XYZ file of C-alpha atoms in Angstrom:
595
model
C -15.017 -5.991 -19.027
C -11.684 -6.018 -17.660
C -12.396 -9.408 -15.203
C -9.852 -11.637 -13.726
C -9.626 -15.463 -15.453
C -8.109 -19.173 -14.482
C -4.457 -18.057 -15.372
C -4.851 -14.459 -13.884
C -2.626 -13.769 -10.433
C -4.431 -14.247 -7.325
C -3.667 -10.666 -5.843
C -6.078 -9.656 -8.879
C -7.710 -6.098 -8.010
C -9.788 -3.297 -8.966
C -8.185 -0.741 -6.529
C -7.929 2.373 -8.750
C -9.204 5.888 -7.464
C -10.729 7.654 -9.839
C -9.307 10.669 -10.998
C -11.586 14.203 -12.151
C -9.615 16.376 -14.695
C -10.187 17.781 -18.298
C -13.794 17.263 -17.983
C -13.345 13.574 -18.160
C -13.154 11.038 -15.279
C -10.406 8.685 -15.706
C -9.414 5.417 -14.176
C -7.222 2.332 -14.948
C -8.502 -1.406 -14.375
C -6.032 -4.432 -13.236
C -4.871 -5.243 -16.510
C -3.936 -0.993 -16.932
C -7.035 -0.788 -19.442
C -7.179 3.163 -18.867
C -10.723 4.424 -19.508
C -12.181 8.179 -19.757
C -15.587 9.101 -18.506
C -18.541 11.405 -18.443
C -18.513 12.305 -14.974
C -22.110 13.067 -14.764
C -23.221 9.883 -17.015
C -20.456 7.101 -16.678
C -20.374 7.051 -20.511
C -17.060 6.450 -22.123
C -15.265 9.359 -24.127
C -11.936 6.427 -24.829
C -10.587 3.571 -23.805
C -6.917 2.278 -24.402
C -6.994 -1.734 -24.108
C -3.599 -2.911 -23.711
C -2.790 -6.990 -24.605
C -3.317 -8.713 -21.437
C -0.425 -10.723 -20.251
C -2.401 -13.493 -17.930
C 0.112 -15.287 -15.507
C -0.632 -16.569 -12.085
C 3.398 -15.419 -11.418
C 2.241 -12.234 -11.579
C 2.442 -11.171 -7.495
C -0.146 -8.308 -7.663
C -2.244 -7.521 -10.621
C -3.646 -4.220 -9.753
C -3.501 -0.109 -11.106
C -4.267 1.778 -8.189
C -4.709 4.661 -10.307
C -3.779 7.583 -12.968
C -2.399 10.882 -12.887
C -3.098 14.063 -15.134
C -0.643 16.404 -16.633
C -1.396 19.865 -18.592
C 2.039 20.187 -20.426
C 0.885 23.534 -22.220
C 0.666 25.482 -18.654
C 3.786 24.317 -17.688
C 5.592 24.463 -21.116
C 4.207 28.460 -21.498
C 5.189 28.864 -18.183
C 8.673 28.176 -18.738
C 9.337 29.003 -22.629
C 6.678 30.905 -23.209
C 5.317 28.211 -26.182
C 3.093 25.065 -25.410
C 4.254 21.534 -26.952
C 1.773 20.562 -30.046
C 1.365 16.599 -29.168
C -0.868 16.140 -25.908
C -1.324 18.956 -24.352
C -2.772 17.549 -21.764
C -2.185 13.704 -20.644
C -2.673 10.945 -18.920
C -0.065 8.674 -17.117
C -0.036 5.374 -16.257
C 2.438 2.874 -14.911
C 2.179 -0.581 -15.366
C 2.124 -3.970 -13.965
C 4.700 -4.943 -16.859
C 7.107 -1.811 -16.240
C 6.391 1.091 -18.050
C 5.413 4.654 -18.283
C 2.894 5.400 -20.251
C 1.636 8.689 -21.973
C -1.646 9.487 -23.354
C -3.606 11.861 -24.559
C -6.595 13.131 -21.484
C -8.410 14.243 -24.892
C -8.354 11.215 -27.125
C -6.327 8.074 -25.049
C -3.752 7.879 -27.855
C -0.562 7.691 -27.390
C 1.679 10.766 -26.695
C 4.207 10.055 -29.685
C 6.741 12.780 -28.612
C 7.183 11.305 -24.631
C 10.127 8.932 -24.967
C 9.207 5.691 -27.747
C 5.994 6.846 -28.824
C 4.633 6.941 -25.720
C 6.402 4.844 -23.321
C 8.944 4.875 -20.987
C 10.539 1.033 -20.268
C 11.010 1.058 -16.544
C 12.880 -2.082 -16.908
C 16.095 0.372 -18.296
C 19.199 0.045 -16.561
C 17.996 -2.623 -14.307
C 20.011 -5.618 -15.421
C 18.645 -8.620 -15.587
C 15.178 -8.797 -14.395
C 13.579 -11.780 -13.902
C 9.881 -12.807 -15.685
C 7.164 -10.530 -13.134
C 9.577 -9.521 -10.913
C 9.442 -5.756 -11.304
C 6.236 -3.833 -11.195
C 4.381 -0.496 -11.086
C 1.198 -0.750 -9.125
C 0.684 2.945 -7.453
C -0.357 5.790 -9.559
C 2.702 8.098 -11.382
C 3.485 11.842 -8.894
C 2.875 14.273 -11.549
C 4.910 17.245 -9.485
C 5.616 20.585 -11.475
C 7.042 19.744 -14.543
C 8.047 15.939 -13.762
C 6.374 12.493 -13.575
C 8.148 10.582 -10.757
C 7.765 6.957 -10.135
C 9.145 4.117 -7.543
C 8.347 0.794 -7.894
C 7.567 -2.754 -6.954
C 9.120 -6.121 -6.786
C 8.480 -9.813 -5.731
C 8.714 -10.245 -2.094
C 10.981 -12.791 -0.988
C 11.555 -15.073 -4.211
C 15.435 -14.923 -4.363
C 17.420 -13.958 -2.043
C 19.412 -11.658 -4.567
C 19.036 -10.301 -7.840
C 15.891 -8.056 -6.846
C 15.628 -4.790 -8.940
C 16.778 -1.917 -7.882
C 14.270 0.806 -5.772
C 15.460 3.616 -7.745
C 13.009 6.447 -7.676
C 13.166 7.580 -11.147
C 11.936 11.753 -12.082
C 10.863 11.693 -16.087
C 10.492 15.698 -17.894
C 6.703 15.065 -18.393
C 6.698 15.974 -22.033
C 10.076 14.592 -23.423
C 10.288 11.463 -20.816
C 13.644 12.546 -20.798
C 15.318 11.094 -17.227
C 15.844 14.434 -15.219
C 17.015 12.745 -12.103
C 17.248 9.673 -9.966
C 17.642 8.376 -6.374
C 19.324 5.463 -6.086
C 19.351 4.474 -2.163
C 22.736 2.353 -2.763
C 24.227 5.752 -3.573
C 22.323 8.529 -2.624
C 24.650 11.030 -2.897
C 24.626 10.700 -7.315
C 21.197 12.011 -8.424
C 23.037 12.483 -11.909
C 21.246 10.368 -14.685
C 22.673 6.977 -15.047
C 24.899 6.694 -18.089
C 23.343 4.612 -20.717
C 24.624 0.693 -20.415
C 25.470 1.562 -16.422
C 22.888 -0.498 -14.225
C 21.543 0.358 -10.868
C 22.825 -1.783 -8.188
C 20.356 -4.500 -7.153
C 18.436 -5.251 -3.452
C 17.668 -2.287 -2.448
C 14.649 -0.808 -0.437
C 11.898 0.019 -2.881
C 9.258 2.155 -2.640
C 5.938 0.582 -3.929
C 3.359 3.301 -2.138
C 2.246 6.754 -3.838
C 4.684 9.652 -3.535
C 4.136 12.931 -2.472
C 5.218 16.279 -2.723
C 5.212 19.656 -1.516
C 5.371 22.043 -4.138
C 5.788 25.474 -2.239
C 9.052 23.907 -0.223
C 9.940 21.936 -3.328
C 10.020 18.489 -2.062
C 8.930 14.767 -2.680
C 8.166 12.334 -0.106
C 8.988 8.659 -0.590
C 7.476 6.015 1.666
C 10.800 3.169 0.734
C 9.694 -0.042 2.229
C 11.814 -3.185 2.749
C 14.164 -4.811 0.309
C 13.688 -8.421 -0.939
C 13.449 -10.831 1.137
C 11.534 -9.324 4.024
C 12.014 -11.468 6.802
C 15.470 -12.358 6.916
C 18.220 -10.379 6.968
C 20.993 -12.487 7.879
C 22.969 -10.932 4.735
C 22.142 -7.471 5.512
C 25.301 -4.847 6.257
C 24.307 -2.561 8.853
C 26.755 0.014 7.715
C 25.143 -0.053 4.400
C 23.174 2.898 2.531
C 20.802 0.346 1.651
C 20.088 -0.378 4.932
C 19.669 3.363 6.264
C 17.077 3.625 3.743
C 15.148 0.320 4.952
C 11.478 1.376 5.978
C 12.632 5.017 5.356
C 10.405 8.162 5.037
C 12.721 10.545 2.701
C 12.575 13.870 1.435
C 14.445 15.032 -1.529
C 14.626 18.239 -3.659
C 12.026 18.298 -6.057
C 14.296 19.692 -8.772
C 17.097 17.696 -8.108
C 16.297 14.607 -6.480
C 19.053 15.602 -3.443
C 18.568 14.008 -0.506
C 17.414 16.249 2.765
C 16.363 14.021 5.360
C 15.162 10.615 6.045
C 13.173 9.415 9.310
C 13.063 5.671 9.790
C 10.031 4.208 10.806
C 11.091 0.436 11.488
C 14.590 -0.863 12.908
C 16.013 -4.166 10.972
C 12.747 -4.959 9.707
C 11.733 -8.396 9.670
C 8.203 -8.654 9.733
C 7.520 -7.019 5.935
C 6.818 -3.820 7.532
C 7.314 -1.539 4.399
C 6.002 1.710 4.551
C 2.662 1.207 2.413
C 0.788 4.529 2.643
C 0.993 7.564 0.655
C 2.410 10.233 3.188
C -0.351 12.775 4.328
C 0.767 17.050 4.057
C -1.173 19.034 6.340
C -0.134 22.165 8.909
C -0.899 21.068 12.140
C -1.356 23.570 15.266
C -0.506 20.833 17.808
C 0.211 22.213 21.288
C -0.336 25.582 19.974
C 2.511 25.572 17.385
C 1.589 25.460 13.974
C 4.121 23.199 12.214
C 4.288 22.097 8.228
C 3.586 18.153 9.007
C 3.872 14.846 6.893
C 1.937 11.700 8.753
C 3.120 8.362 7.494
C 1.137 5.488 8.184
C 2.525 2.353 9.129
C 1.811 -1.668 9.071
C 3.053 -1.366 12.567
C -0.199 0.702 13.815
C 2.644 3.908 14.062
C 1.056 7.013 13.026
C 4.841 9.193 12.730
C 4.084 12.747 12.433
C 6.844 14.707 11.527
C 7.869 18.084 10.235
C 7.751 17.586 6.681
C 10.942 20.373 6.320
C 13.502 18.891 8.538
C 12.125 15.105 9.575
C 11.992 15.960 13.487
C 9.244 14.273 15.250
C 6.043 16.510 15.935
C 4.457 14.105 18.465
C 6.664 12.361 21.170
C 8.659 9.116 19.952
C 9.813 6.537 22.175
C 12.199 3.940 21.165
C 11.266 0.886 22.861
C 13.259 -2.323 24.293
C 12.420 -5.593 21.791
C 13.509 -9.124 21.924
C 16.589 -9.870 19.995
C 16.975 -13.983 20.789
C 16.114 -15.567 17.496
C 17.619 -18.036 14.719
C 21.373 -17.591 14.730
C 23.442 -15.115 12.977
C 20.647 -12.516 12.532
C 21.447 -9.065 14.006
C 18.308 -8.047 15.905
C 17.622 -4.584 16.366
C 17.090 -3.652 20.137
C 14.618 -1.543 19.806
C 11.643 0.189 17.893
C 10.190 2.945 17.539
C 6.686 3.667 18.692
C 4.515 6.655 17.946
C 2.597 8.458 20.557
C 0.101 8.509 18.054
C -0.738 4.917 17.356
C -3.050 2.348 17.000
C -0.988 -0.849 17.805
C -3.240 -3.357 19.011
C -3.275 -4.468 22.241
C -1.146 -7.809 23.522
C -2.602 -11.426 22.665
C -3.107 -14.022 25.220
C -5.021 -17.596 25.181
C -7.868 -15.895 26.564
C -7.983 -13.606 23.245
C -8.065 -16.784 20.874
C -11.817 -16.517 19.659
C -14.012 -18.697 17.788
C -17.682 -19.871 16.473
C -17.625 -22.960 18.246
C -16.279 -24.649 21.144
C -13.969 -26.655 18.530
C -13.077 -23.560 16.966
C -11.537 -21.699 19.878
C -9.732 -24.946 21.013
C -7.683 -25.512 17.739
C -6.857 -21.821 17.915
C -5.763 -21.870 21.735
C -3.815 -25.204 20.524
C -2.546 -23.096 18.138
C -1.185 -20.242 20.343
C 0.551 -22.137 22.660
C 2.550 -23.637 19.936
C 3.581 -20.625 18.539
C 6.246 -17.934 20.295
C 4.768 -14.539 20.695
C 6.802 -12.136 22.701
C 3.814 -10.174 23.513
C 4.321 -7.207 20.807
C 4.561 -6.523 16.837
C 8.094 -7.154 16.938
C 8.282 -11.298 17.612
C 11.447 -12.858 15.577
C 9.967 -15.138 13.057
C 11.281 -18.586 14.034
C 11.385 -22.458 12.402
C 9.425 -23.521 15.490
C 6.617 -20.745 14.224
C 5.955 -17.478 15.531
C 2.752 -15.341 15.986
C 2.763 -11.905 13.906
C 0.469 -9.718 15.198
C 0.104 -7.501 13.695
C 1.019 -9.063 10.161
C 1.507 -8.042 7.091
C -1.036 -6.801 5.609
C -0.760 -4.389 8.724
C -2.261 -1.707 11.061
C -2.332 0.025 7.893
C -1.998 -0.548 4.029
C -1.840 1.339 0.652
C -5.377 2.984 1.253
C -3.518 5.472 4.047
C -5.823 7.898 5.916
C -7.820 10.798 5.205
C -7.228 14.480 6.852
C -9.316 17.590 6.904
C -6.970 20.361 7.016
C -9.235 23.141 8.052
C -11.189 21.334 11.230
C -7.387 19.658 12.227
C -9.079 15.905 12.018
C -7.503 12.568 10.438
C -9.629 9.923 9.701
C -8.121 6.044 9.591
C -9.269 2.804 9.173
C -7.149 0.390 11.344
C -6.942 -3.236 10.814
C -6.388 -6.304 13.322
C -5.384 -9.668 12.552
C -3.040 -12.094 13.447
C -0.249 -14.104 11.266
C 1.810 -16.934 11.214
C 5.031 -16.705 9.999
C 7.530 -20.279 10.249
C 11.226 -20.041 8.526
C 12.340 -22.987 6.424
C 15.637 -23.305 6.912
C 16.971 -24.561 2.765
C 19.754 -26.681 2.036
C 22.542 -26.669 -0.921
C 20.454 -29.324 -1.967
C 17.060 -27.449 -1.804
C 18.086 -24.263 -2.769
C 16.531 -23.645 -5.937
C 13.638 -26.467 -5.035
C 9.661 -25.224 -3.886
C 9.354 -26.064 -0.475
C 5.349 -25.622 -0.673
C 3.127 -25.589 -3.406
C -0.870 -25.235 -3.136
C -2.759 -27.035 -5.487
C 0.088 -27.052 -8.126
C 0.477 -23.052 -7.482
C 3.489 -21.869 -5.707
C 3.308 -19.911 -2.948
C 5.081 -16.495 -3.030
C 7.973 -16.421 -0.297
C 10.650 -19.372 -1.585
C 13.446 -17.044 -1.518
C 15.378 -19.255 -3.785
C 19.641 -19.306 -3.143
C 18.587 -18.000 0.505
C 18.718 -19.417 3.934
C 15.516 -19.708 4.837
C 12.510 -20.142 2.732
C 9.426 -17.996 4.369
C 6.070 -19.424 5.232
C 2.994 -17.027 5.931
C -0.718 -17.587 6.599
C -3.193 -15.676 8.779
C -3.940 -17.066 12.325
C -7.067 -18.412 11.795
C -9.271 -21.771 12.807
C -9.929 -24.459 10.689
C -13.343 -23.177 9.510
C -11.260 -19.871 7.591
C -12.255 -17.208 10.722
C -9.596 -15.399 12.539
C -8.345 -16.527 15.634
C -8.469 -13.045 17.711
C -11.807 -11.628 18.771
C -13.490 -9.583 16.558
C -13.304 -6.389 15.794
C -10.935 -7.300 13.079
C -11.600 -3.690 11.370
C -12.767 -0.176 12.981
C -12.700 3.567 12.145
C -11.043 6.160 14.602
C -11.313 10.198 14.240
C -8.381 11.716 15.740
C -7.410 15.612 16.404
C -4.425 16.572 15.116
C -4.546 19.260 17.461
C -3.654 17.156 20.285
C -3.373 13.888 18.892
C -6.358 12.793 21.040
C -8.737 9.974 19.510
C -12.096 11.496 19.822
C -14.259 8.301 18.499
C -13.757 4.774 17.688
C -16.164 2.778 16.122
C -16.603 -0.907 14.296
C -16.887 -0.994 10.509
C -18.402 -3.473 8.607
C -20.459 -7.007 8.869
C -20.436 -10.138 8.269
C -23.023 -10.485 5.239
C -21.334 -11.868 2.126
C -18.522 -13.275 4.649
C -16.734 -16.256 2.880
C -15.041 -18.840 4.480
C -13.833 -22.123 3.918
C -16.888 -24.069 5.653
C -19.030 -21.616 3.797
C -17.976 -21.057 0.198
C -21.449 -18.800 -0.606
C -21.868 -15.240 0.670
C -22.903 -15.448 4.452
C -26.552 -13.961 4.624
C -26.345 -12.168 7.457
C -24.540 -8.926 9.125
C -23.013 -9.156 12.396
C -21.514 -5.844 13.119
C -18.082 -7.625 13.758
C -16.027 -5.350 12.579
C -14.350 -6.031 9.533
C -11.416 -6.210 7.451
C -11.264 -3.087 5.463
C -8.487 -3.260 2.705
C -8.769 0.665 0.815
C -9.111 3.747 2.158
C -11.515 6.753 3.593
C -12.638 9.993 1.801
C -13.424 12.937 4.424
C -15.157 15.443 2.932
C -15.653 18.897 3.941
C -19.362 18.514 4.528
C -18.220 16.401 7.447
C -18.993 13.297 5.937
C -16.673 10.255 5.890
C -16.822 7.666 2.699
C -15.787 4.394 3.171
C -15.960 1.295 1.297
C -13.058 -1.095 1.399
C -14.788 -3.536 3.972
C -14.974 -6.958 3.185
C -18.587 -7.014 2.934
C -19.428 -5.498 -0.150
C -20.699 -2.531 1.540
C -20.397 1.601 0.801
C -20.798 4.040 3.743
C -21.382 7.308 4.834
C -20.380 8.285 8.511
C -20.482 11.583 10.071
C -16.917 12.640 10.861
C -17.438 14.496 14.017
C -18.954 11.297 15.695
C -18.527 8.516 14.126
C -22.569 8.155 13.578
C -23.494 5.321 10.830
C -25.148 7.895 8.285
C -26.332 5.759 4.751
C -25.156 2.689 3.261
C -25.705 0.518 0.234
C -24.748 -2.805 -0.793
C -22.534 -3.084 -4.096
C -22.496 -5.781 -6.496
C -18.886 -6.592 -5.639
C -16.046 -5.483 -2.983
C -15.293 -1.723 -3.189
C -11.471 -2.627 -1.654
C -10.196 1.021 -3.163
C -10.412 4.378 -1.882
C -13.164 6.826 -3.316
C -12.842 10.315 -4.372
C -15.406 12.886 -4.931
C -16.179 16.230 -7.390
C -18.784 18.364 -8.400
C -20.289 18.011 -11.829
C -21.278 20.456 -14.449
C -24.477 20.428 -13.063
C -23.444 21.929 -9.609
C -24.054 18.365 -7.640
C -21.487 16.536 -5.677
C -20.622 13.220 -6.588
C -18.617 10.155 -5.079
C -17.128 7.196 -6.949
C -15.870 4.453 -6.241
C -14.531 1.141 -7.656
C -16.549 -2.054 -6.874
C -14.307 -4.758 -8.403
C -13.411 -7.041 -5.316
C -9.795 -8.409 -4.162
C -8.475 -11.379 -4.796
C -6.330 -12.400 -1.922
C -9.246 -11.317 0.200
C -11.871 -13.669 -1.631
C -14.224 -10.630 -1.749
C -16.885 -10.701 -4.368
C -15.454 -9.899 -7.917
C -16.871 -7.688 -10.778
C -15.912 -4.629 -13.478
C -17.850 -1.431 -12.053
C -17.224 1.954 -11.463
C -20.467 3.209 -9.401
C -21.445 6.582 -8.560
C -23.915 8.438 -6.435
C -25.025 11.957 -6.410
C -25.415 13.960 -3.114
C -29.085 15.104 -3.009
């Protein structure tokens, strides 16, 4: 019921993973509905239906997920007596800012976790403009804490952005037990009450992680507003040294340990978008405690999750730095030898349907400076991206099977266009671009420059690089050796600008694929996230098509899996479409049972 209408965001999706605890199964939709299933049946034990706040200002209406607390087992663990409001709960974080606490029993609210229940995220912040902080990744319910980053709007001002603080909440009281604040990381002390973080610093939008036996949490920070320019940056500055940062901090305290950066001066929006991976590894015949971080970049960084030192090889690499004047270009970036950055572009890569079609994107190509890698300066003049934004890799991160040493990944390839628009004192706080009365997302108002992005694609809506534009890949940790690639996804239900309708047939192109995989240990692979409405089953060792179906709507989210009461193994996953994607929109959780 939860469906996206006219004054909704665009970025409107059903991306949550749904989560198997209590007995229950329990999700959250775009507008942080939380519901609580029968896991066997789909019926609904609760539902909490929160007033829906509809604005098209809103950058990303999603709820990736929930997370599930038993305060009684930690509460007798510590004091020997169990807390008599919620036992057990349910937290969610919301597009609006705060931290909620339910009941996983009945979906009210948990009346003794800070005001009845919630936690305002917005505290301490200053002044926060209307949309412009956001939780979209599910709460890290570690121990005996709730810890949460957060999310702002990319490149609308130049300053005033909230701050990245990662916050750590006592998961019964909501009392603040620590926080990280990458402007001074050396205070983990609460903030006094009326004291307010300082502002523009790198936030961390992607799930956390943590290692309980070493007592750690990993944070994936990303860039700080605005992404693509950073002619105001100071290099000296914590907040840059924490830019595109992996970091590891004590669990208990929130003290920094170590931080490995994964992108140098970013300006391409290269945040670090996945949820970090934990597994031992017994590469080279040294068994190591690892943490992989995806990246947009196509870097797969494997590192030792205890001290930050690279597991597999990293080279540092020579980049361009002649670009608009005054920026300080970094000289070089980091590459992985694990990685899946695509290869080079050329004119001879620019693809198309018809003869027309490749010709306006070859036009296009030549017009555009591409230094022949990821790291191109964006320009006035236009520069190609590739590859962009959306990246290598995205929020739906990889999958790893500890015991046979495999990772499973879902790489993406498409090319962007990114132009600079260079404001004036008298344009400053003026749109530069507006489509059909909405405005686009990357003004950066009081800035320099004003940023433009779009993919690379032909007038007819279809990428301008030859397909595939999505695959799968099975690596072994062991060695780091890719042991299959293959193509995912068709073309069926393809929408484009020429063809508005679903297209009615399924080229194995290889395509987009915006969520992530579930490897199971029955050697199976799940994978939905494809723009073409499809669910799959591959078989992990080869990369063998096994079973698909075709849902009602996009399943752009990542699945999970449990056995029921009944001794069956299940797999959910959400089928509610994405809106920047133009994938096929709906409300439904579907689930199938393993015969």
């Amino acid at each position: 019921g939860d469906l996206r209408q006219g004054d909704d965001a665009t970025e409107y999706t059903f991306e949550a993973t749904p989560l198997k605890a209590n007995g229950m199964l329990y999700f959250c939709t775009p507008h942080n509905e939380v519901h609580a299933l029968d896991p066997e049946t789909g019926a609904v034990k609760w539902k909490t239906t929160p007033d829906k706040n509809r604005s098209y200002l809103q950058q990303h209406q999603t709820c990736r997920g929930v997370s599930y607390f038993d305060a009684g087992q930690q509460a007798q663990a510590q004091t020997g007596a169990s807390p008599a409001i919620c036992r057990k709960r349910i937290f969610n974080a919301t597009t609006d800012a705060r931290l909620l606490a339910l009941d996983a029993d009945t979906g009210k609210a948990c009346a003794d976790f800070g005001d009845n229940g919630v936690v305002n995220l917005r505290a301490n912040m200053g002044e926060v403009r209307p949309h412009a902080l956001m939780q979209t990744a599910a709460p890290l319910v570690a121990g005996n804490l709730v810890i949460v980053g957060g999310s702002v709007m990319d490149n609308g001002f130049n300053s005033g952005n909230p701050s990245g603080v990662i916050r750590a909440y006592d998961a019964v009281s909501g009392r603040l037990v620590w926080n990280f604040d990458p402007a001074n990381p050396d205070n983990t002390t609460p903030v006094a009450e009326g004291a307010t973080y300082p502002q523009d610093t790198p936030v961390a939008w992607a799930t956390l992680s943590a290692d309980l036996k070493n007592g750690l949490v990993y944070v994936p920070f990303g860039n700080a507003s605005p992404d693509e320019v950073g002619l105001e940056r100071d290099p000296a500055s914590n907040t840059e040294k924490f830019r595109d940062a992996l970091v590891a901090l004590d669990l208990k305290t929130g003290a920094f340990k170590w931080r490995y950066q994964s992108s140098n001066h970013d300006l391409w929006d290269r945040d670090n978008p996945s949820q970090p991976s934990l597994v031992d590894i017994n590469y080279q015949g040294k068994l190591q405690p690892a943490v992989i971080l995806p990246t947009k970049t196509g870097n797969l960084f494997v590192l030792n999750r205890l001290t930050g030192e690279p597991v597999y090889p990293v080279e540092q690499v020579k980049v361009s730095t002649d670009g608009i004047k005054g920026e300080q270009y970094a000289a070089t970036q980091p590459v992985s030898s694990l990685n899946f950055i695509p290869q080079p572009l050329t004119e001879k890569s620019m693809w198309g349907i018809t003869p027309f079609d490749q010709m306006v994107c070859r036009t296009t190509f030549r017009e555009l400076r591409y230094d022949g890698n990821p790291w191109t300066p964006p320009t006035e003049k236009g520069s190609l991206i590739f590859p962009g934004n959306i990246g290598v890799f995205n929020w739906g991160s990889v999958a790893v099977d500890p015991q046979r040493q495999m990772l499973i990944a879902a790489p993406v390839r498409l090319a962007y266009k990114y132009n600079l628009i260079r404001r004036t004192p008298e344009t400053e706080t003026q749109r530069t671009f507006t489509k059909d009365g909405t405005p686009y997302w990357n003004e950066n108002f009081h800035g320099d420059y004003a940023i433009h992005i779009q993919q690379m694609a032909s007038g007819l809506g279809i990428p301008c690089i030859a397909p595939p534009w999505g695959r799968m890949v099975g690596v072994d940790l062991t060695t780091g050796k890719t042991e299959w690639l293959r193509r995912v996804g068709t073309t069926k239900n393809l929408k484009t600008s020429f063809l508005p309708g679903r297209f009615p047939l399924g080229f194995p192109m290889g395509m987009v694929a915006h969520g992530g995989p579930l490897l199971t240990a029955g050697d199976l692979v799940f994978h939905g996230a494809t723009a073409d409405n499809f669910f799959r089953a591959y078989d992990s060792t080869t990369g063998e098509l096994l079973w698909q179906t075709e849902l009602s709507a996009g399943a752009q989210a990542t699945p999970s899996t449990f056995m029921g009461k009944d001794g069956k193994q299940y797999v959910v996953i959400a089928a509610g479409g994405h809106g920047s994607l133009g994938t096929t929109a709906g409300d439904s959780v579907v689930a199938f049972r393993l015969k």
